[in-house]
Coordinates of C-alpha atoms in Angstrom, one line a residue:
M1 CA -1.9 14.2 -28.8
F2 CA -4.7 12.5 -30.3
N3 CA -4.3 11.7 -34.4
D4 CA -6.6 14.5 -35.9
Q5 CA -8.6 11.7 -38.0
R6 CA -12.2 11.4 -37.5
R7 CA -12.1 7.5 -37.0
G8 CA -10.1 4.8 -36.6
T9 CA -7.1 6.1 -34.5
T10 CA -5.4 4.2 -32.5
K11 CA -3.3 4.8 -29.1
V12 CA -0.8 3.4 -27.0
L13 CA -0.6 4.0 -23.7
G14 CA 3.0 4.7 -22.2
R15 CA 4.8 1.6 -20.3
G16 CA 4.7 2.1 -17.0
L17 CA 0.7 3.0 -17.3
A18 CA -0.4 0.6 -19.6
L19 CA 1.4 -2.1 -16.9
L20 CA -0.9 -1.1 -14.1
L21 CA -4.0 -1.1 -16.3
A22 CA -3.1 -4.5 -17.9
A23 CA -2.1 -5.5 -13.9
I24 CA -5.8 -4.4 -13.0
G25 CA -7.7 -5.7 -15.7
F26 CA -7.6 -3.1 -18.8
P27 CA -5.9 -4.0 -22.3
R28 CA -2.8 -2.1 -22.7
E29 CA -3.8 -0.9 -26.4
L30 CA -6.7 1.2 -26.7
A31 CA -8.5 1.8 -30.0
W32 CA -10.2 5.3 -30.8
G33 CA -13.0 7.0 -32.4
A34 CA -13.8 10.1 -33.2
I35 CA -12.8 14.0 -31.7
L36 CA -15.6 15.4 -30.1
R37 CA -14.2 19.2 -29.7
V38 CA -16.1 22.2 -27.0
P39 CA -16.8 24.6 -28.6
G40 CA -16.4 23.5 -31.9
D41 CA -18.4 20.6 -32.4
Y42 CA -20.8 21.4 -29.7
S43 CA -21.2 23.8 -27.7
T44 CA -21.4 22.3 -24.1
V45 CA -19.5 19.4 -22.3
Q46 CA -22.7 17.8 -21.3
A47 CA -23.5 18.0 -25.2
A48 CA -20.5 16.3 -26.4
M49 CA -21.3 13.8 -23.6
N50 CA -24.6 12.9 -24.7
A51 CA -23.1 12.4 -28.0
A52 CA -20.1 10.3 -27.5
Q53 CA -19.6 6.6 -28.4
P54 CA -17.3 4.2 -27.5
G55 CA -13.8 4.8 -28.6
D56 CA -14.4 8.7 -28.8
V57 CA -12.9 11.5 -27.4
V58 CA -14.6 14.5 -26.3
L59 CA -11.3 17.6 -26.2
L60 CA -11.7 20.4 -24.2
S61 CA -10.6 23.7 -24.8
A62 CA -8.9 26.3 -22.2
G63 CA -10.6 27.9 -19.9
R64 CA -13.6 27.4 -17.7
H65 CA -16.7 25.1 -18.6
D66 CA -19.2 26.3 -15.6
E67 CA -21.1 22.6 -15.8
A68 CA -21.5 19.4 -13.8
V69 CA -21.2 16.7 -16.2
T70 CA -22.3 13.0 -16.3
S71 CA -22.2 10.1 -18.3
V72 CA -24.6 8.9 -20.6
R73 CA -23.3 5.9 -21.8
G74 CA -20.6 3.6 -21.3
G75 CA -17.5 2.4 -23.3
T76 CA -16.0 -1.2 -23.8
P77 CA -12.5 -2.5 -22.6
N78 CA -10.6 -1.7 -25.8
Q79 CA -12.9 1.5 -26.6
R80 CA -13.4 3.9 -23.5
I81 CA -15.1 6.9 -23.8
V82 CA -12.7 9.8 -23.0
L83 CA -13.2 13.1 -21.4
D84 CA -9.9 15.3 -21.9
G85 CA -9.1 18.6 -20.5
Q86 CA -5.6 19.0 -21.9
G87 CA -4.8 20.4 -18.6
R88 CA -6.2 23.7 -19.2
A89 CA -9.9 23.6 -19.2
M90 CA -12.0 24.0 -15.9
L91 CA -15.3 22.2 -14.9
R92 CA -17.3 22.0 -12.0
Q93 CA -18.3 18.0 -11.3
F94 CA -18.0 15.1 -12.9
V95 CA -20.7 12.0 -12.1
F96 CA -19.4 8.6 -13.5
R97 CA -22.5 6.5 -14.2
H98 CA -21.2 3.8 -17.1
P99 CA -18.6 1.5 -17.2
Y100 CA -14.9 2.1 -19.0
I101 CA -14.9 6.3 -19.1
T102 CA -11.7 8.0 -18.6
V103 CA -11.3 11.7 -17.2
Q104 CA -8.3 13.1 -17.9
N105 CA -5.9 16.5 -17.5
V106 CA -9.3 18.1 -16.2
I107 CA -9.3 21.0 -13.5
F108 CA -12.5 20.7 -11.4
T109 CA -13.5 23.4 -9.2
G110 CA -16.6 25.4 -7.7
V111 CA -18.6 23.0 -6.1
T112 CA -20.4 25.0 -2.7
Q113 CA -23.2 22.9 -1.6
L114 CA -23.0 21.0 1.6
Y115 CA -22.1 17.6 1.4
S116 CA -21.6 17.6 -2.3
R117 CA -18.3 16.3 -4.1
L118 CA -16.4 16.9 -7.5
I119 CA -16.3 13.1 -8.7
Y120 CA -18.9 11.2 -7.9
F121 CA -18.6 7.4 -8.9
G122 CA -22.2 6.3 -8.7
H123 CA -24.0 2.8 -9.6
G124 CA -22.4 1.5 -12.7
G125 CA -19.7 3.5 -12.7
H126 CA -17.3 0.1 -13.1
F127 CA -13.7 0.3 -14.5
G128 CA -13.5 4.3 -14.4
V129 CA -10.6 6.2 -14.4
L130 CA -9.5 9.7 -13.2
S131 CA -6.2 10.7 -14.4
N132 CA -3.8 13.6 -14.0
C133 CA -6.9 15.9 -13.0
V134 CA -6.9 18.8 -10.0
L135 CA -9.7 18.5 -7.6
D136 CA -9.5 21.7 -5.9
V137 CA -12.2 22.3 -3.1
G138 CA -11.7 25.7 -3.0
L139 CA -12.3 25.8 1.0
A140 CA -16.1 25.2 0.2
P141 CA -17.3 23.4 4.1
G142 CA -18.3 20.0 3.9
V143 CA -17.5 19.4 0.1
R144 CA -15.5 16.4 -1.1
G145 CA -12.9 15.7 -3.5
V146 CA -14.0 12.0 -4.4
D147 CA -17.4 10.4 -3.2
W148 CA -18.8 7.1 -4.3
E149 CA -22.4 6.2 -4.2
P150 CA -23.0 3.9 -1.6
P151 CA -24.4 0.0 -1.6
R152 CA -28.4 -0.2 -1.7
V153 CA -28.0 -3.7 -0.1
K154 CA -25.5 -3.2 3.0
P155 CA -22.9 -4.1 3.7
F156 CA -21.8 -4.5 0.0
G157 CA -24.3 -4.5 -2.7
E158 CA -25.0 -6.3 -5.1
G159 CA -22.8 -5.3 -8.2
E160 CA -24.0 -2.0 -8.4
V161 CA -21.4 -0.3 -6.5
A162 CA -18.7 1.2 -8.9
S163 CA -15.6 -1.1 -8.5
H164 CA -12.3 -2.1 -10.3
C165 CA -11.9 2.0 -10.7
L166 CA -8.8 3.4 -11.3
I167 CA -7.8 7.1 -9.5
I168 CA -4.1 8.0 -10.7
S169 CA -2.0 11.1 -10.4
N170 CA -4.5 13.4 -9.4
Q171 CA -4.0 16.7 -7.3
V172 CA -6.5 16.8 -4.8
R173 CA -6.2 19.8 -2.7
N174 CA -8.0 22.9 -0.1
A175 CA -11.0 20.8 1.3
L176 CA -12.5 21.8 4.7
S177 CA -14.4 20.1 7.4
S178 CA -14.9 17.0 5.1
T179 CA -13.6 14.0 3.1
M180 CA -10.7 14.5 0.6
L181 CA -11.7 10.6 -0.5
S182 CA -14.1 8.4 0.4
I183 CA -13.9 5.3 -1.2
M184 CA -16.6 2.1 -1.8
G185 CA -16.9 -0.6 -4.3
D186 CA -14.4 -3.9 -5.0
S187 CA -10.5 -3.7 -6.0
N188 CA -10.2 0.3 -6.5
H189 CA -7.1 1.3 -7.0
I190 CA -6.1 4.4 -5.8
V191 CA -2.4 5.4 -6.4
G192 CA 0.3 8.1 -7.0
N193 CA -1.8 11.3 -6.0
F194 CA -1.1 14.4 -4.1
I195 CA -3.6 15.0 -1.4
H196 CA -2.7 18.1 0.7
D197 CA -3.9 21.6 2.6
G198 CA -7.0 20.3 3.8
G199 CA -8.4 22.1 7.1
A200 CA -9.8 19.6 9.7
V201 CA -10.3 16.7 6.9
D202 CA -10.0 13.0 6.8
F203 CA -8.0 12.2 3.8
F204 CA -9.6 9.0 3.1
R205 CA -12.4 7.3 4.4
L206 CA -12.1 3.6 2.9
F207 CA -15.1 1.3 2.4
G208 CA -15.5 -1.7 0.4
R209 CA -13.7 -5.2 -0.1
G210 CA -10.2 -5.4 -1.8
N211 CA -9.0 -1.7 -2.4
Y212 CA -5.6 -0.5 -2.9
L213 CA -4.3 2.6 -1.8
G214 CA -0.8 2.9 -2.9
Y215 CA 2.0 5.5 -3.2
N216 CA 0.0 8.6 -2.5
V217 CA 1.6 11.7 -0.8
C218 CA -1.2 13.1 2.2
S219 CA 0.4 16.5 3.3
N220 CA -1.0 19.5 5.9
N221 CA -3.6 18.4 7.9
Y222 CA -4.1 21.7 9.3
V223 CA -6.3 22.1 12.7
V224 CA -9.5 24.3 12.1
A225 CA -11.2 24.9 15.5
G226 CA -15.0 24.3 15.5
S227 CA -15.2 22.2 12.6
G228 CA -17.2 19.7 13.9
N229 CA -15.1 17.1 11.5
H230 CA -12.7 14.4 13.3
P231 CA -9.7 14.5 11.2
D232 CA -7.6 11.2 10.2
F233 CA -5.6 10.3 7.7
I234 CA -7.6 7.1 7.2
Q235 CA -11.0 6.0 9.1
T236 CA -13.6 3.6 8.6
F237 CA -16.8 2.4 10.5
G238 CA -19.8 0.3 10.5
V239 CA -22.4 2.9 11.6
N240 CA -24.1 3.0 8.0
G241 CA -23.9 -0.7 8.0
D242 CA -21.0 0.0 4.9
G243 CA -18.3 -3.2 4.9
S244 CA -15.1 -2.8 4.8
A245 CA -12.7 -5.4 4.2
G246 CA -9.5 -7.0 2.6
H247 CA -7.9 -3.6 1.9
V248 CA -4.1 -3.0 1.4
I249 CA -2.5 0.4 2.3
E250 CA 1.1 0.9 1.0
G251 CA 3.7 2.6 0.3
N252 CA 2.2 6.3 1.0
W253 CA 4.0 9.2 2.5
V254 CA 1.4 11.1 5.3
I255 CA 3.3 14.1 6.7
G256 CA 1.1 16.6 8.8
V257 CA -1.9 15.2 10.6
W258 CA -1.5 18.6 12.8
G259 CA -5.1 17.7 14.7
G260 CA -6.2 14.5 14.0
Q261 CA -5.4 10.7 14.2
L262 CA -3.5 8.5 12.2
T263 CA -6.5 6.1 12.2
Q264 CA -10.1 5.5 13.5
L265 CA -11.1 2.5 12.4
E266 CA -14.2 1.0 14.5
G267 CA -16.4 -1.5 13.2
N268 CA -19.8 -1.0 15.1
L269 CA -20.4 -4.3 15.3
L270 CA -20.6 -5.3 11.6
P271 CA -18.6 -8.6 10.8
E272 CA -17.5 -7.2 7.5
I273 CA -15.1 -4.6 8.9
G274 CA -11.7 -5.7 9.3
D275 CA -8.7 -7.8 8.0
W276 CA -6.6 -4.4 6.6
T277 CA -2.5 -4.5 5.7
F278 CA -0.3 -1.6 5.9
Q279 CA 2.7 -2.0 4.8
N280 CA 6.0 0.1 3.5
N281 CA 4.3 3.5 4.9
V282 CA 5.9 6.6 5.9
F283 CA 3.9 8.3 9.2
V284 CA 5.2 12.0 10.1
D285 CA 4.1 14.2 12.6
I286 CA 0.7 12.4 13.5
A287 CA -0.5 14.7 16.1
L288 CA -2.6 11.9 17.8
Q289 CA -2.9 7.7 18.0
A290 CA -4.2 5.1 15.1
S291 CA -6.8 3.4 17.3
C292 CA -7.9 0.4 16.1
T293 CA -11.0 -1.5 17.9
I294 CA -11.2 -4.0 14.5
P295 CA -10.0 -7.4 13.4
N296 CA -7.0 -8.0 11.7
V297 CA -5.3 -5.2 11.2
R298 CA -1.5 -5.7 10.2
Y299 CA 1.3 -3.2 10.3
Y300 CA 4.0 -4.2 8.3
N301 CA 7.6 -2.6 7.4
N302 CA 6.3 1.3 8.2
V303 CA 8.0 4.5 9.8
F304 CA 6.3 6.1 12.6
L305 CA 8.1 9.2 13.3
R306 CA 6.8 11.6 15.7
C307 CA 3.5 10.6 16.1
N308 CA 1.0 11.1 18.9
K309 CA 2.9 13.9 20.6
T310 CA -0.3 15.6 21.4
N311 CA -1.7 13.5 23.5
G312 CA 1.7 11.8 24.5
G313 CA 0.9 7.9 24.7
H314 CA 1.6 5.5 21.8
A315 CA 1.6 5.6 18.1
L316 CA -0.5 2.7 18.1
Y317 CA -3.9 1.6 20.1
F318 CA -5.4 -2.0 19.4
G319 CA -8.6 -2.4 22.2
A320 CA -12.2 -2.8 22.3
R321 CA -15.2 -0.6 22.2
Y322 CA -18.6 -1.6 23.3
Y323 CA -21.6 0.0 21.4
E324 CA -25.0 0.2 23.1
S325 CA -27.1 0.2 20.1
T326 CA -25.8 0.2 16.8
Y327 CA -26.7 -0.4 13.3
G328 CA -29.3 -2.8 13.4
G329 CA -30.0 -2.8 16.8
R330 CA -27.3 -4.7 18.0
S331 CA -25.3 -4.1 21.4
G332 CA -21.8 -5.2 22.6
T333 CA -18.5 -5.0 21.8
N334 CA -16.2 -4.9 18.9
Y335 CA -12.5 -6.3 19.5
A336 CA -9.1 -5.9 17.6
H337 CA -8.7 -9.3 17.7
G338 CA -5.8 -11.0 15.5
C339 CA -3.3 -7.7 14.5
Q340 CA 0.4 -7.5 14.2
V341 CA 2.8 -4.9 14.2
I342 CA 6.1 -6.2 12.8
N343 CA 9.1 -4.8 11.2
N344 CA 8.0 -1.1 11.9
V345 CA 10.3 1.6 13.2
F346 CA 9.1 4.2 15.9
L347 CA 11.2 6.8 16.7
D348 CA 10.5 10.1 19.0
C349 CA 6.5 9.0 19.0
G350 CA 4.6 10.0 22.4
D351 CA 6.0 12.7 25.1
S352 CA 9.5 12.4 26.3
R353 CA 8.6 9.4 28.6
I354 CA 10.4 6.3 28.2
A355 CA 7.5 4.1 28.8
V356 CA 5.7 5.3 25.5
G357 CA 5.8 5.6 22.3
W358 CA 5.3 2.5 20.5
Y359 CA 2.1 0.4 20.4
S360 CA -0.5 -0.8 22.9
F361 CA -2.3 -3.9 22.7
S362 CA -5.8 -4.3 25.4
Q363 CA -5.5 -7.5 27.5
L364 CA -8.8 -8.4 26.2
L365 CA -7.2 -9.3 22.8
T366 CA -6.7 -12.3 21.3
N367 CA -4.1 -13.9 18.7
V368 CA -2.4 -10.4 18.6
G369 CA 1.3 -10.0 18.1
A370 CA 4.0 -7.5 18.4
D371 CA 8.0 -8.3 17.1
Y372 CA 11.0 -7.5 14.9
N373 CA 10.3 -3.6 15.2
Y374 CA 12.6 -0.7 16.2
V375 CA 11.9 1.2 19.1
A376 CA 13.5 4.8 20.0
K377 CA 13.3 7.9 21.9
A378 CA 14.4 11.4 20.2
G379 CA 18.4 11.0 20.1
F380 CA 17.6 7.4 19.2
G381 CA 17.5 6.7 23.3
A382 CA 16.1 3.4 24.5
V383 CA 12.8 2.7 25.8
E384 CA 11.6 1.5 29.2
Q385 CA 11.8 -2.5 28.9
D386 CA 10.0 -5.2 30.7
P387 CA 12.3 -7.0 33.1
L388 CA 10.1 -9.7 33.0
K389 CA 10.4 -9.6 29.3
R390 CA 6.6 -10.1 28.5
P391 CA 6.0 -10.4 24.9
I392 CA 2.9 -9.3 22.9
G393 CA 0.1 -12.0 22.9
N394 CA 1.4 -13.8 26.1
P395 CA -1.3 -14.8 26.6
G396 CA -3.4 -11.6 25.8
G397 CA -2.4 -8.3 25.0
W398 CA 0.0 -5.8 27.0
A399 CA -1.9 -3.1 28.7
T400 CA -1.4 -3.5 32.0
W401 CA 2.5 -3.6 32.8
G402 CA 3.4 0.0 30.5
K403 CA 7.2 -1.4 29.3
W404 CA 8.3 -2.2 26.7
W405 CA 9.8 -6.3 25.3
E406 CA 10.2 -7.9 22.0
P407 CA 12.2 -11.2 21.7
N408 CA 13.6 -10.2 18.5
G409 CA 13.0 -6.4 18.4
I410 CA 15.9 -3.6 18.6
N411 CA 15.7 -0.8 21.8
G412 CA 17.4 2.7 20.8
G413 CA 20.8 3.1 19.3
D414 CA 21.4 4.8 16.0
P415 CA 19.4 2.7 13.5
H416 CA 21.9 4.3 10.4
F417 CA 19.6 6.3 8.2
V418 CA 20.9 8.1 5.3
D419 CA 19.4 11.2 6.7
W420 CA 16.0 10.9 9.1
Q421 CA 15.9 14.9 9.4
R422 CA 15.1 15.0 5.8
L423 CA 13.2 11.4 6.1
D424 CA 15.5 9.5 4.0
F425 CA 15.2 6.6 5.9
R426 CA 17.2 4.3 3.6
L427 CA 19.9 2.0 5.0
L428 CA 23.2 2.5 5.6
E429 CA 25.7 0.2 5.4
G430 CA 26.4 -1.4 9.2
S431 CA 22.6 -0.3 10.3
P432 CA 21.3 -2.6 13.0
L433 CA 18.3 -3.1 10.9
I434 CA 19.7 -4.7 8.2
G435 CA 18.6 -8.7 8.3
R436 CA 17.0 -8.2 11.8
G437 CA 13.5 -8.2 9.8
L438 CA 10.7 -11.1 9.4
N439 CA 11.0 -12.4 6.2
L440 CA 6.9 -11.5 5.4
G441 CA 7.1 -13.3 1.8
H442 CA 3.8 -14.9 2.2
V443 CA 2.6 -11.4 2.2
F444 CA 4.4 -9.0 0.0
H445 CA 7.9 -9.1 -1.2
A446 CA 8.9 -5.8 -2.4
D447 CA 10.1 -2.2 -0.5
I448 CA 8.9 0.4 -0.7
L449 CA 11.3 1.4 -3.7
G450 CA 9.9 -1.6 -5.8
N451 CA 13.0 -3.5 -4.8
V452 CA 12.6 -7.2 -3.8
R453 CA 13.4 -8.6 -0.8
G454 CA 15.6 -11.8 -0.3
A455 CA 15.2 -14.5 2.2
S456 CA 17.0 -12.1 4.7
W457 CA 14.3 -8.8 5.5
D458 CA 15.6 -5.7 6.9
I459 CA 13.3 -3.7 9.2
G460 CA 11.3 -0.9 8.1
P461 CA 9.9 0.4 4.7
Y462 CA 13.1 0.2 2.6
A463 CA 15.4 -3.0 2.0
F464 CA 19.4 -2.2 2.4
R465 CA 20.9 -1.7 -1.1
A466 CA 24.8 -2.2 -1.1
P467 CA 26.1 0.9 -2.7
S468 CA 27.8 0.1 -6.6
P469 CA 31.5 -0.3 -6.4
D470 CA 33.3 2.7 -7.9
R471 CA 34.3 2.3 -11.9
V472 CA 37.6 4.1 -12.7
V473 CA 37.4 5.7 -16.1
P474 CA 40.2 6.8 -17.8
P475 CA 40.4 10.7 -18.9
P476 CA 39.7 10.9 -22.4
R477 CA 42.5 11.2 -24.9
L478 CA 44.3 8.8 -22.6
R479 CA 47.3 6.7 -23.7
T480 CA 48.8 3.6 -22.5
L481 CA 52.1 2.9 -23.4
A482 CA 54.1 -0.7 -23.6
P483 CA 56.8 -0.6 -21.4
G484 CA 60.2 -0.2 -23.2
P485 CA 62.7 -3.5 -23.4

């Protein structure tokens, strides 16, 4: 809780959050000023925000405050302006338009206008923090949970798009035929959120540069007939001229996209779209495939379980897409050159055929590769192997002969997970996946639990850890008697 003095209070962040904030440019210790209470000191939340100065905390009482609130000034790196709902206050909407604003412990709901949103990061909303809030869209059609103001100048703007923001430990739910979080700007971190129960939604749309989506749980993207939206876990596109490059998607659990794709990544001939890395994620029960026609997308150490069961093909597709006319009037073809699939687990993907269930690369592509993956059908059965042993990228893609081959991959057999049916993909001692991966230490170092991988890498998101030896603990009051003479 905050000290009830009017000035000069100091709050030290919890160690875990402080370390994360420090890692992305926030100070570990922040100084606080006055506490502005609503109601009490101010009758409305907007009035309190109008009065708040750097270091002040706007503290909301329990109940519904039926307001759409906008920041009017920013804080400083060491004196943020904080809006705190204490976990019991409800607001309709908040707009970040100034730097160093924190919104925490607020329940947002009640926006119904089509193409609106509960949280909006407007131009200038740099270093904003949204923490421990509930964003309940309430099944209002076309309303987003989190949205971003796009750049004035394409593809990335000139510094006006909200950047270096942190969205952490929130719950986003009940969106309908829209996007639950649409991210733009540079170096934003979206970490540890629970995003669930959306009808025909995109869990994420991702633009900007160098954004990080880590350790979120995305669950139950259900089918809505006639919604008009193209549902995915994540998508990007260049039709509006917005770039999307240099992102890392790590440690996320995506479970149950029942009527949509894993990804829809297309560039619309925009050269500033590409260079994405998916690492240490778990993807389960994704109805359709991951479609990619942008360059330099990498999948490292992920799990794909029961993906693309609806279409019955491969889990991942890398190809090319022709555009008659796109942003800027250009026409031509976008290619997924330079894509890689390494150290992943593909289990029971596609239909029952043994010729599908892993990945496909168009032979139009160059500089692509796939190896060190584990591939199996239901019951850990092997897939159909190419008798000519033609690997990915030799010389181009791998679409025409339709059978699997990797020089260092594993085809079927029990992978010895702790309990894959309960989605526990940790490796048991003796697993054939132990030590069979490619060392990618030049890209990242840890597994999904944060354990540092050594020189020998395992396949999948979990690095094997040998069980600790049992330590014999003597019972209480046990006396050890020396032997007699």
